[in-house]
Each structure stands twice: as structure tokens, then as C-alpha cells.
Amino acid sequence: MRGIQLRVNGRDYEHEVEPRMLLVHYLRERLNLTGTMVGCNTSNCGACTVLVDGQSVKSCTMFAVQASGRGIMTVQGIATNGDWHPMQTAFHENHGLQCGYCTPGMIMASISMLQENPSPTEPEIREALEGNYCRCTGYENIVKAVQQVAQGS
């Protein structure tokens, strides 16, 4: 076991974990933050995407011990005082989800992308999200949602 300390969704945590425990499993099993999904477990689908110190990371590729001392934001931490994050609202308004399994990862990857490029073109949005799969093929509306947030409407 190894001690870790991290800040998740603005709250500090300290736990002993197995050194090989993946961050996604720590978030889901230890913190009960089940909004972060486990998809492929091989970093191909992006369902487990979270922000680590503001950067998009597939949490199935990072050990919890590697996240020690860092700030983690999950989809469950982006709302403010019960109000959805603008990206959540845009996904809702543009029907940017179908089954919803990929949605948390898509939202987190989209937020990260807009932090790096606040005015992306449609091809840039598609390229930035190419590591996140929607098995329902809802990409058109996902792109519209991201464009809505980028345009500030």
C-alpha cells in the first residue's frame, strides 16, 4: 500500500492504495465518483477522461499514485451551485448524447480542448475529440454542442 493525497473536484482526499490501482478505479471505487466511466480499459475510447491539473487525461492510463499531489476534476465536479457547466447545458440542448455512456468523457475532453483553443473550427473539434468514441455515432450533435460553447451562446 502507498499513501496518496489529492484534490478531487475541489475536495482533499488522503488514502492508502495499491500501487497498481488505476485512477479511474480509485475515483469510482474509493470516492464513489461513478460519473467517470470505465469503457475499454485500454485508453482507446476516452469514456474515463478527467482533467488532471487542467489537462485532459484518460484515467485508465494513470495510476492513482501518479495523481498524488495533483488536482483532479471529474464530470461530477464541473457544475457550480447546482447549475450545469455550459458544456453540460450545450450537450443537453444539442442532444449531444444518445446512450450517454461516452458523455462524461466527451464533456471533459471538450472542456480541455476549449481551454487550449477557445475558437476551434469544426475540423479542429473533430480532431481534438478523435480519442473519444461514441458508439451511438452521435458526433454531429456533440460537435454542435462544443461549437455552441465556443461561440458563447
Coordinates of C-alpha atoms in Angstrom, one line a residue:
M1 CA 0.0 0.0 0.0
R2 CA 1.1 3.5 -0.7
G3 CA -0.3 6.8 0.7
I4 CA -1.7 9.4 -1.8
Q5 CA -3.1 12.8 -1.3
L6 CA -5.1 14.5 -4.0
R7 CA -7.7 17.2 -4.6
V8 CA -10.7 15.9 -6.4
N9 CA -13.5 18.2 -7.5
G10 CA -12.2 20.8 -5.0
R11 CA -12.1 18.4 -2.1
D12 CA -8.9 17.0 -0.5
Y13 CA -8.5 13.2 0.0
E14 CA -5.9 11.1 1.5
H15 CA -5.9 7.3 1.2
E16 CA -3.7 4.2 1.1
V17 CA -4.0 2.5 -2.2
E18 CA -2.4 -0.5 -4.1
P19 CA 0.4 1.0 -6.2
R20 CA -1.2 -0.5 -9.4
M21 CA -4.7 0.9 -8.8
L22 CA -5.7 2.9 -11.8
L23 CA -7.0 6.4 -11.2
V24 CA -10.4 5.5 -12.8
H25 CA -10.9 2.7 -10.3
Y26 CA -9.8 5.0 -7.4
L27 CA -12.3 7.6 -8.4
R28 CA -15.2 5.1 -8.9
E29 CA -14.5 2.7 -6.1
R30 CA -12.9 4.7 -3.3
L31 CA -14.6 8.1 -3.9
N32 CA -17.8 6.8 -5.4
L33 CA -17.5 9.2 -8.3
T34 CA -19.1 6.9 -10.8
G35 CA -19.7 9.6 -13.4
T36 CA -16.3 8.8 -14.7
M37 CA -17.0 5.7 -16.9
V38 CA -14.9 2.6 -17.5
G39 CA -15.1 1.9 -21.2
C40 CA -12.3 -0.1 -22.8
N41 CA -9.7 0.0 -20.1
T42 CA -7.1 0.3 -22.8
S43 CA -7.2 4.1 -23.4
N44 CA -9.0 3.7 -26.8
C45 CA -12.4 5.0 -26.0
G46 CA -12.0 8.1 -23.7
A47 CA -15.0 7.3 -21.5
C48 CA -12.8 7.7 -18.5
T49 CA -11.5 11.2 -19.4
V50 CA -10.9 13.6 -16.5
L51 CA -8.9 16.7 -16.0
V52 CA -5.6 16.4 -14.1
D53 CA -4.2 19.8 -13.3
G54 CA -6.5 21.1 -16.1
Q55 CA -5.2 18.7 -18.7
S56 CA -7.3 16.0 -20.3
V57 CA -6.2 12.6 -19.2
K58 CA -7.7 9.2 -19.8
S59 CA -7.8 8.0 -16.2
C60 CA -7.4 4.3 -17.2
T61 CA -3.9 5.1 -18.3
M62 CA -2.8 6.7 -15.0
F63 CA -2.1 5.0 -11.6
A64 CA -3.7 6.7 -8.6
V65 CA -0.3 7.1 -7.1
Q66 CA 0.8 9.1 -10.1
A67 CA -2.1 11.5 -9.4
S68 CA -0.9 12.1 -5.8
G69 CA -0.4 15.8 -5.2
R70 CA -2.4 16.9 -8.2
G71 CA -5.8 18.3 -8.8
I72 CA -8.4 16.1 -10.5
M73 CA -11.7 17.3 -11.9
T74 CA -14.4 14.8 -13.0
V75 CA -17.7 15.4 -14.7
Q76 CA -19.3 15.4 -11.3
G77 CA -17.3 18.4 -10.2
I78 CA -17.9 20.8 -13.1
A79 CA -21.4 22.1 -12.1
T80 CA -21.5 25.2 -9.9
N81 CA -24.0 25.5 -7.1
G82 CA -26.3 23.0 -8.8
D83 CA -26.1 24.8 -12.2
W84 CA -24.7 22.7 -15.0
H85 CA -21.4 23.7 -16.6
P86 CA -22.1 25.4 -20.0
M87 CA -20.7 22.3 -21.8
Q88 CA -23.3 20.1 -20.0
T89 CA -26.0 22.5 -21.0
A90 CA -24.9 22.5 -24.6
F91 CA -24.8 18.7 -24.7
H92 CA -28.3 18.7 -23.4
E93 CA -29.6 21.4 -25.7
N94 CA -28.0 19.9 -28.8
H95 CA -28.9 16.3 -28.0
G96 CA -25.1 15.6 -27.9
L97 CA -25.8 12.3 -26.3
Q98 CA -27.6 9.1 -27.1
C99 CA -27.0 6.3 -24.7
G100 CA -24.8 8.7 -22.6
Y101 CA -22.0 6.3 -21.9
C102 CA -19.4 8.4 -23.6
T103 CA -20.8 11.7 -22.5
P104 CA -18.7 12.3 -19.3
G105 CA -15.5 11.7 -21.2
M106 CA -16.7 13.8 -24.2
I107 CA -17.6 16.7 -22.0
M108 CA -14.3 16.6 -20.1
A109 CA -12.3 16.3 -23.3
S110 CA -14.3 19.2 -24.8
I111 CA -13.7 21.4 -21.8
S112 CA -10.0 20.7 -22.0
M113 CA -9.9 21.4 -25.8
L114 CA -11.6 24.8 -25.4
Q115 CA -9.2 25.8 -22.7
E116 CA -6.4 25.2 -25.2
N117 CA -8.3 26.6 -28.3
P118 CA -11.3 28.8 -27.4
S119 CA -12.3 29.3 -31.0
P120 CA -11.9 26.0 -32.8
T121 CA -13.0 25.2 -36.3
E122 CA -15.3 22.2 -36.8
P123 CA -12.3 20.1 -38.1
E124 CA -10.3 21.1 -35.0
I125 CA -13.1 20.0 -32.8
R126 CA -13.4 16.7 -34.6
E127 CA -9.6 16.2 -34.4
A128 CA -9.5 17.1 -30.7
L129 CA -12.2 14.6 -29.8
E130 CA -10.9 11.8 -32.1
G131 CA -9.6 9.9 -29.0
N132 CA -13.2 9.7 -27.6
Y133 CA -15.6 7.3 -29.1
C134 CA -19.3 7.5 -29.3
R135 CA -20.6 4.0 -30.1
C136 CA -24.0 5.5 -30.9
T137 CA -22.3 7.8 -33.5
G138 CA -23.7 11.0 -32.1
Y139 CA -20.8 13.0 -33.3
E140 CA -22.8 15.6 -35.3
N141 CA -24.6 16.8 -32.2
I142 CA -21.5 16.6 -30.0
V143 CA -19.7 18.9 -32.4
K144 CA -22.7 21.3 -32.4
A145 CA -22.6 21.3 -28.6
V146 CA -18.9 22.2 -28.5
Q147 CA -19.4 24.9 -31.1
Q148 CA -22.2 26.4 -29.0
V149 CA -20.0 26.7 -26.0
A150 CA -17.1 28.1 -28.2
Q151 CA -19.4 30.7 -29.6
G152 CA -20.6 31.6 -26.1
S153 CA -24.3 31.1 -26.9

